[in-house]
Structure formats: structure tokens, C-alpha cells
Amino acid sequence: MIHGGTTLRGEVEISGAKNAAVAIIPAALMVDGVCVIENMPQISDTEMLLTILRELGARIRFLNRSTVEIDCRNVCMQDAPYDLMRKIRASYYLIGAMLGRFGHAKTTMPGGCNFGVRPIDQHIKGMNALGADVDVKAGFVYADARDGKLHGARIYLDKVSVGATMNIILAATLAQGRTIIENAAREPHIVDLANFLNSMGADIRGAGTDTVKVNGVEKLHGGSYAIIPDQIEAGTYMVAAAATGGEVLIKNVIPRHLECISAKLRETGTIVLENGDTVLVKGASSLRKINVKTLPYPGFPTDMQPPMCALLCVAGGTSVITEGVYDNRFKYVNELRKMGAEIQVDGRVAVVEGGHRLSGAPVMACDLRAGAAMVIAGMCASGTTVVEDVRFIERGYENFVGKLNALGADIHIVDEREESDGRDKILTMIG
Ligand code: EPZ
């Protein structure tokens, strides 16, 4: 429940990157030793993956709130928790990690946010090229290295894919010989996965460029690693500060990862000042319209598209948003319309008529980033907004309500025990 009309002021600390963590946890499966991973975000996606590893026999121990020790030396494959795998998209990384470690894998088809078809054909193309037979049937993915071991290969990705790039890096790490991935995605979390693996003894070069080279090694040894700060969490707080006309110091960031977000916010008239590992965002008294197109990194991130749309609803003038990555990532627009937003959507283009106040309403969180967008809209709106299905938000934002309330927001998580219609319970924590 969000009481609107608040201006965010103060400081917020960014947690570890979700989309790095959800690949690094499966990568720990391949390490013949103990990994100590710092800056692990406390979100349900990482908790889910750590639970999956534990059910596979890994020893998992939290040394403090954000440092986890993982020992996968006694992991074996039988009775994997498929019900958990089905819930998150990142479970596909278990294919690459299991193939790398055992020479075979069985996972479920990935779950995750529903905005259009999200195939894994490029993942399968990569695994086939490395010498694995992959079969998808009855909702499961089966992969087997034809002669028990994977072999390096040259792989050209038909589509720039974060998941496929990272999955192939995982599978190639312990393969025999050299793998070259061309037309690779360049996101910061791909570099983070490569750096993690290299610190455990892998030999991966070129991560962060469109050509990644992996020289397979015999084994990976234990070690420690700190996950990078979350680019999208940081961007979400930057947009929230700008949209509410506040002034927020965002700490523990890598400004280079935020360049595109900072640039687009400056176009709206927002002041963005980078200083070491912080970014100061000062909202303008009135925000200007802009045009945004989402693209793979270093373009404007698709995951920032819903939060930016919420901001543009309260900016002046007509803005155009083009979704360059997914087929159908505007479902949340219907929820913004319930709050008075005037947005026309045609396929991958949304035209936002800004310039008027939103009003609070009961809305749904369609997915993780859409949920964050609804909260931003609720803080800007007059009156009260109730966002349902906040479990989506908990998947990717550590302590979202706590961090926002510390900045002056007025948000409470309420519980609705309407068992009759079987609706998902909203978290019972009173914020
Ligand atoms: C990752 O998803 C992220 N998820 C997404 O973040 C993010 O939106 C996306 O990358 C793009 O940055 C995780 O890292 C767990 P893709 P992923 O493969 O790997 C198509 C969030 O909110 N495609 O780069 O699934 C695909 O349909 C989530 O944190 C194929 O056609 O994204 C999409 O149109 C949401 N075949 C495009 O490529 C494939 O084999 C990019 O997808 C794979 C992808």
C-alpha cells in the first residue's frame, strides 16, 4: 500500500547484481572446492537457486547477511527439485553448469517473467555445438555430452542473448579445447560471471565484448569473489528519485554501467552527478519528455523500460518508448492506465502523453520490473495505490520497501487473507 505524493531524499545502498548472482550460483556447481561469494543479494531468485543447490547436496552457509559459502564437492544429480527450477528463468544456467560438471543435465524449461515468447534455442544451439545432445520434452530439458565430455567450438549467436552467452560460457569452461562465442551479449553481469570463473581457475577472455574466448581447463579450485553492484536496482532508484522530484545519493554503484540511464535522465532535465562509486540524482521541478529505445548493453536496458515509462507518465509532453529486445513488454501499461496514465501501445512502441498527475488505484505487478514501475507511479500519484503480487518485486529487489521508506516513501506491505478466491497472499510483513 503506497501513500503517494512523497519526495525521495537521502541515501540508498545498492545490493549485488541479481543477474550476475543467478549465474554465479550455478557456476559454483563446477568448482572442486569451497567458494566464498560476497555481495550476494538477499532476493527470492538467489534464495531459490541456493535451495536448489542444497537439494542437490551442496553445503551452503551464510557467513553474514550478504556473504555465502558454497561447497558443491558432494553434489549429485538425482532427485533435483524440479518444482523450484520451474519457477525461475535462471534455472537454465543449471544446464551449462551440470553439463560442465557431470557431462549430462536434466532441468525444467525455464520459468520467469512472462512478456512474450522467451525461447532457449540459442542456448541449445550452443550446447549442440559443444557436443551435447539436447532434448526438450514434457517440460524438461535433457542434455548429454555425446562422448561424456564437451569439446570447444566456434559458435555464432543468431540473436544477442544474455542467457545463451552466459550458459555457453558455463558449459565451455571445463570443455576440452577452445570455444569462441561470436555476437555475444556484453552486459556487465556477463563480465562478472567470467571474472568469477577466472578467479576459480578458468581461462575466459573477451567477456564484455561481442567475441568471448574460453580455453577449457581441467578443473576449478575454490576461492572468494565479490559480485558487482546491481545496474538495474541502481537505475530503478535513480528513476524513482527523478520521478518524485527528490534528491538521492545512490551508493555502491559502478557509474560506467549506468551511463545510458544517466544520459537519458539528463535529457529529462534531471541532474545526475557521478563521484567514485556513487551517483547523486536531483529531480528537476518539471521533467521534459524524451524518446527511449531499449537495446542490449551498452544500450538503454530493457529492464529499465517499465520504470522509465512510469517517470515519463509524469513528465511534460509526449514521449516515445521503443522496446528493442522483447516482443511484448508493455502488458503493465494497462495497470498504469488504471492510474490515469495516457499511453498508446502499438507492438513494440508506446507513446506516453505526460503532463498530468496520476491518481492512486488498485493495480497488479505483472512482473518484476513492472512491479517496480507501479511502485514508482504510486509514489508520484495522489492518493493511495495498492500493488498486488509484490512477490514479483521481491524476486529482484532486496528490501525494496525498507530502502524506499528510508528515503521518505510511505509504503506498507499488507496481508490479504482472502482464501476464498485463492488469490496470492500479499506478504504479511507490516513495513
Ligand atoms: C536476461 O534474460 C535477464 N534475466 C532479463 O532480466 C533481461 O531482461 C534480459 O537478459 C535482457 O537483458 C536473467 O539474467 C535471469 P536474452 P534472458 O536471452 O537471458 C530472445 C529481469 O527483470 N532469445 O538476452 O532470457 C529473447 O526472447 C529479467 O531481471 C531467443 O530468441 O534474455 C529476447 O527477445 C527480465 N532465443 C532476446 O533474445 C534464445 O535462445 C533477449 O533475451 C534466447 C533469447
mmCIF file of N, CA and C and ligand atoms in Angstrom, residues 18-20 22 45 89-90 92-93 113 115-124 159-164 166 185 187 189 232 296-297 301-303 325-327 329 348 367-369 395, ligand 1:
data_model
loop_
_atom_site.group_PDB
_atom_site.id
_atom_site.type_symbol
_atom_site.label_atom_id
_atom_site.label_comp_id
_atom_site.label_asym_id
_atom_site.label_seq_id
_atom_site.Cartn_x
_atom_site.Cartn_y
_atom_site.Cartn_z
ATOM 1 N N LYS A 18 21.538 -9.011 -9.302
ATOM 2 C CA LYS A 18 20.702 -10.223 -9.408
ATOM 3 C C LYS A 18 21.129 -11.074 -10.601
ATOM 4 N N ASN A 19 21.305 -10.434 -11.781
ATOM 5 C CA ASN A 19 21.521 -11.236 -12.986
ATOM 6 C C ASN A 19 22.938 -11.744 -13.123
ATOM 7 N N ALA A 20 23.823 -11.267 -12.211
ATOM 8 C CA ALA A 20 25.147 -11.900 -12.087
ATOM 9 C C ALA A 20 25.031 -13.062 -11.099
ATOM 10 N N VAL A 22 22.534 -14.937 -10.248
ATOM 11 C CA VAL A 22 21.775 -16.119 -10.667
ATOM 12 C C VAL A 22 22.542 -16.976 -11.670
ATOM 13 N N ASP A 45 15.052 -14.916 -5.945
ATOM 14 C CA ASP A 45 15.690 -15.702 -7.021
ATOM 15 C C ASP A 45 16.988 -16.359 -6.550
ATOM 16 N N ARG A 89 13.576 -18.189 -14.310
ATOM 17 C CA ARG A 89 14.163 -18.274 -15.649
ATOM 18 C C ARG A 89 15.619 -18.716 -15.561
ATOM 19 N N ALA A 90 16.326 -18.278 -14.532
ATOM 20 C CA ALA A 90 17.774 -18.525 -14.468
ATOM 21 C C ALA A 90 18.098 -19.990 -14.239
ATOM 22 N N TYR A 92 17.956 -22.109 -16.263
ATOM 23 C CA TYR A 92 18.608 -22.641 -17.477
ATOM 24 C C TYR A 92 20.129 -22.678 -17.307
ATOM 25 N N TYR A 93 20.676 -21.870 -16.384
ATOM 26 C CA TYR A 93 22.131 -21.902 -16.191
ATOM 27 C C TYR A 93 22.585 -23.235 -15.599
ATOM 28 N N CYS A 113 9.663 -14.159 -15.790
ATOM 29 C CA CYS A 113 8.666 -13.136 -16.148
ATOM 30 C C CYS A 113 8.078 -13.435 -17.532
ATOM 31 N N PHE A 115 6.767 -11.945 -20.581
ATOM 32 C CA PHE A 115 6.457 -10.863 -21.532
ATOM 33 C C PHE A 115 6.835 -11.354 -22.926
ATOM 34 N N GLY A 116 5.962 -12.161 -23.464
ATOM 35 C CA GLY A 116 6.208 -12.667 -24.814
ATOM 36 C C GLY A 116 6.954 -13.991 -24.763
ATOM 37 N N VAL A 117 7.137 -14.548 -25.928
ATOM 38 C CA VAL A 117 7.814 -15.840 -26.035
ATOM 39 C C VAL A 117 9.281 -15.651 -25.645
ATOM 40 N N ARG A 118 9.824 -16.536 -24.823
ATOM 41 C CA ARG A 118 11.237 -16.411 -24.451
ATOM 42 C C ARG A 118 11.910 -17.767 -24.685
ATOM 43 N N PRO A 119 12.206 -18.062 -25.966
ATOM 44 C CA PRO A 119 12.764 -19.384 -26.297
ATOM 45 C C PRO A 119 14.189 -19.545 -25.773
ATOM 46 N N ILE A 120 14.686 -20.755 -25.832
ATOM 47 C CA ILE A 120 16.094 -21.001 -25.447
ATOM 48 C C ILE A 120 16.838 -21.683 -26.597
ATOM 49 N N ASP A 121 16.396 -21.391 -27.818
ATOM 50 C CA ASP A 121 17.021 -22.041 -28.989
ATOM 51 C C ASP A 121 18.504 -21.721 -29.120
ATOM 52 N N GLN A 122 18.910 -20.537 -28.742
ATOM 53 C CA GLN A 122 20.336 -20.188 -28.846
ATOM 54 C C GLN A 122 21.172 -20.907 -27.789
ATOM 55 N N HIS A 123 20.544 -21.156 -26.630
ATOM 56 C CA HIS A 123 21.226 -21.967 -25.613
ATOM 57 C C HIS A 123 21.475 -23.371 -26.189
ATOM 58 N N ILE A 124 20.433 -23.923 -26.786
ATOM 59 C CA ILE A 124 20.510 -25.294 -27.308
ATOM 60 C C ILE A 124 21.501 -25.370 -28.454
ATOM 61 N N LYS A 159 21.116 -14.355 -32.272
ATOM 62 C CA LYS A 159 20.476 -13.230 -31.602
ATOM 63 C C LYS A 159 21.347 -12.876 -30.399
ATOM 64 N N VAL A 160 21.514 -11.593 -30.092
ATOM 65 C CA VAL A 160 22.292 -11.223 -28.911
ATOM 66 C C VAL A 160 21.487 -11.666 -27.696
ATOM 67 N N SER A 161 22.009 -12.644 -26.968
ATOM 68 C CA SER A 161 21.275 -13.215 -25.832
ATOM 69 C C SER A 161 22.162 -13.279 -24.601
ATOM 70 N N VAL A 162 21.728 -12.611 -23.526
ATOM 71 C CA VAL A 162 22.468 -12.645 -22.258
ATOM 72 C C VAL A 162 22.540 -14.084 -21.758
ATOM 73 N N GLY A 163 21.375 -14.727 -21.688
ATOM 74 C CA GLY A 163 21.324 -16.070 -21.122
ATOM 75 C C GLY A 163 22.139 -17.060 -21.907
ATOM 76 N N ALA A 164 22.007 -17.027 -23.235
ATOM 77 C CA ALA A 164 22.743 -18.002 -24.055
ATOM 78 C C ALA A 164 24.246 -17.764 -23.931
ATOM 79 N N MET A 166 25.912 -16.526 -21.398
ATOM 80 C CA MET A 166 26.413 -16.978 -20.087
ATOM 81 C C MET A 166 26.358 -18.488 -19.965
ATOM 82 N N ALA A 185 26.501 -11.336 -26.066
ATOM 83 C CA ALA A 185 25.978 -10.193 -25.320
ATOM 84 C C ALA A 185 27.115 -9.604 -24.484
ATOM 85 N N GLU A 187 26.638 -7.483 -21.498
ATOM 86 C CA GLU A 187 26.181 -6.938 -20.213
ATOM 87 C C GLU A 187 27.241 -7.053 -19.115
ATOM 88 N N HIS A 189 26.967 -8.141 -16.210
ATOM 89 C CA HIS A 189 26.889 -9.371 -15.424
ATOM 90 C C HIS A 189 27.560 -10.539 -16.147
ATOM 91 N N ILE A 232 20.543 -2.543 -12.547
ATOM 92 C CA ILE A 232 19.111 -2.252 -12.726
ATOM 93 C C ILE A 232 18.496 -1.771 -11.411
ATOM 94 N N PRO A 296 20.339 -4.184 -26.274
ATOM 95 C CA PRO A 296 21.339 -4.859 -25.446
ATOM 96 C C PRO A 296 22.422 -3.870 -25.011
ATOM 97 N N TYR A 297 23.095 -4.173 -23.916
ATOM 98 C CA TYR A 297 24.172 -3.326 -23.394
ATOM 99 C C TYR A 297 25.226 -3.078 -24.484
ATOM 100 N N PRO A 301 18.887 -0.282 -21.008
ATOM 101 C CA PRO A 301 18.479 -1.658 -20.659
ATOM 102 C C PRO A 301 16.975 -1.880 -20.749
ATOM 103 N N THR A 302 16.568 -2.987 -21.312
ATOM 104 C CA THR A 302 15.143 -3.308 -21.393
ATOM 105 C C THR A 302 14.517 -3.410 -20.008
ATOM 106 N N ASP A 303 15.294 -3.813 -19.018
ATOM 107 C CA ASP A 303 14.741 -3.949 -17.664
ATOM 108 C C ASP A 303 14.433 -2.593 -17.037
ATOM 109 N N VAL A 325 14.101 -5.267 -27.436
ATOM 110 C CA VAL A 325 14.575 -6.611 -27.056
ATOM 111 C C VAL A 325 13.446 -7.642 -27.055
ATOM 112 N N TYR A 326 12.325 -7.322 -26.415
ATOM 113 C CA TYR A 326 11.226 -8.298 -26.286
ATOM 114 C C TYR A 326 10.049 -7.942 -27.185
ATOM 115 N N ASP A 327 9.277 -9.012 -27.505
ATOM 116 C CA ASP A 327 8.113 -8.798 -28.385
ATOM 117 C C ASP A 327 6.967 -8.091 -27.677
ATOM 118 N N ARG A 329 6.513 -6.387 -24.081
ATOM 119 C CA ARG A 329 6.898 -5.996 -22.717
ATOM 120 C C ARG A 329 6.143 -4.732 -22.273
ATOM 121 N N ARG A 348 5.800 -2.880 -30.464
ATOM 122 C CA ARG A 348 6.977 -2.610 -29.640
ATOM 123 C C ARG A 348 7.146 -1.128 -29.346
ATOM 124 N N ASP A 367 5.103 -8.234 -13.538
ATOM 125 C CA ASP A 367 6.393 -8.935 -13.446
ATOM 126 C C ASP A 367 7.319 -8.081 -12.590
ATOM 127 N N LEU A 368 8.525 -8.509 -12.477
ATOM 128 C CA LEU A 368 9.494 -7.873 -11.569
ATOM 129 C C LEU A 368 9.669 -6.377 -11.818
ATOM 130 N N ARG A 369 10.024 -5.996 -13.007
ATOM 131 C CA ARG A 369 10.334 -4.589 -13.288
ATOM 132 C C ARG A 369 9.046 -3.777 -13.434
ATOM 133 N N ARG A 395 11.551 -10.747 -6.016
ATOM 134 C CA ARG A 395 12.458 -11.622 -6.763
ATOM 135 C C ARG A 395 13.762 -10.905 -7.085
HETATM 136 C C1 EPZ B 1 18.190 -11.888 -19.163
HETATM 137 O O1 EPZ B 1 17.112 -12.649 -19.659
HETATM 138 C C2 EPZ B 1 17.687 -11.294 -17.860
HETATM 139 N N1 EPZ B 1 17.336 -12.359 -16.939
HETATM 140 C C3 EPZ B 1 16.474 -10.409 -18.114
HETATM 141 O O2 EPZ B 1 16.184 -9.745 -16.901
HETATM 142 C C4 EPZ B 1 16.815 -9.340 -19.146
HETATM 143 O O3 EPZ B 1 15.636 -8.653 -19.495
HETATM 144 C C5 EPZ B 1 17.424 -9.964 -20.392
HETATM 145 O O4 EPZ B 1 18.541 -10.815 -20.031
HETATM 146 C C6 EPZ B 1 17.934 -8.919 -21.372
HETATM 147 O O5 EPZ B 1 18.889 -8.102 -20.751
HETATM 148 C C7 EPZ B 1 18.338 -13.002 -16.297
HETATM 149 O O6 EPZ B 1 19.503 -12.681 -16.469
HETATM 150 C C8 EPZ B 1 17.911 -14.092 -15.371
HETATM 151 P P1 EPZ B 1 18.082 -12.746 -23.521
HETATM 152 P P2 EPZ B 1 17.373 -13.655 -20.916
HETATM 153 O O7 EPZ B 1 18.439 -14.164 -23.758
HETATM 154 O O8 EPZ B 1 18.710 -14.259 -20.777
HETATM 155 C C9 EPZ B 1 15.472 -13.800 -27.334
HETATM 156 C C10 EPZ B 1 14.940 -9.085 -15.075
HETATM 157 O O9 EPZ B 1 13.974 -8.337 -14.926
HETATM 158 N N2 EPZ B 1 16.093 -15.126 -27.210
HETATM 159 O O10 EPZ B 1 19.142 -11.687 -23.613
HETATM 160 O O11 EPZ B 1 16.208 -14.527 -21.047
HETATM 161 C C11 EPZ B 1 14.554 -13.483 -26.163
HETATM 162 O O12 EPZ B 1 13.256 -13.980 -26.392
HETATM 163 C C12 EPZ B 1 14.955 -10.048 -16.222
HETATM 164 O O13 EPZ B 1 15.964 -9.113 -14.347
HETATM 165 C C13 EPZ B 1 15.901 -16.044 -28.239
HETATM 166 O O14 EPZ B 1 15.212 -15.768 -29.213
HETATM 167 O O15 EPZ B 1 17.386 -12.597 -22.114
HETATM 168 C C14 EPZ B 1 14.589 -11.973 -26.147
HETATM 169 O O16 EPZ B 1 13.675 -11.466 -27.104
HETATM 170 C C15 EPZ B 1 13.731 -9.901 -17.091
HETATM 171 N N3 EPZ B 1 16.473 -17.275 -28.125
HETATM 172 C C16 EPZ B 1 16.008 -11.641 -26.592
HETATM 173 O O17 EPZ B 1 16.507 -12.818 -27.259
HETATM 174 C C17 EPZ B 1 17.256 -17.629 -27.045
HETATM 175 O O18 EPZ B 1 17.779 -18.768 -27.016
HETATM 176 C C18 EPZ B 1 16.969 -11.333 -25.447
HETATM 177 O O19 EPZ B 1 16.853 -12.380 -24.496
HETATM 178 C C19 EPZ B 1 17.453 -16.672 -26.019
HETATM 179 C C20 EPZ B 1 16.864 -15.427 -26.128
#
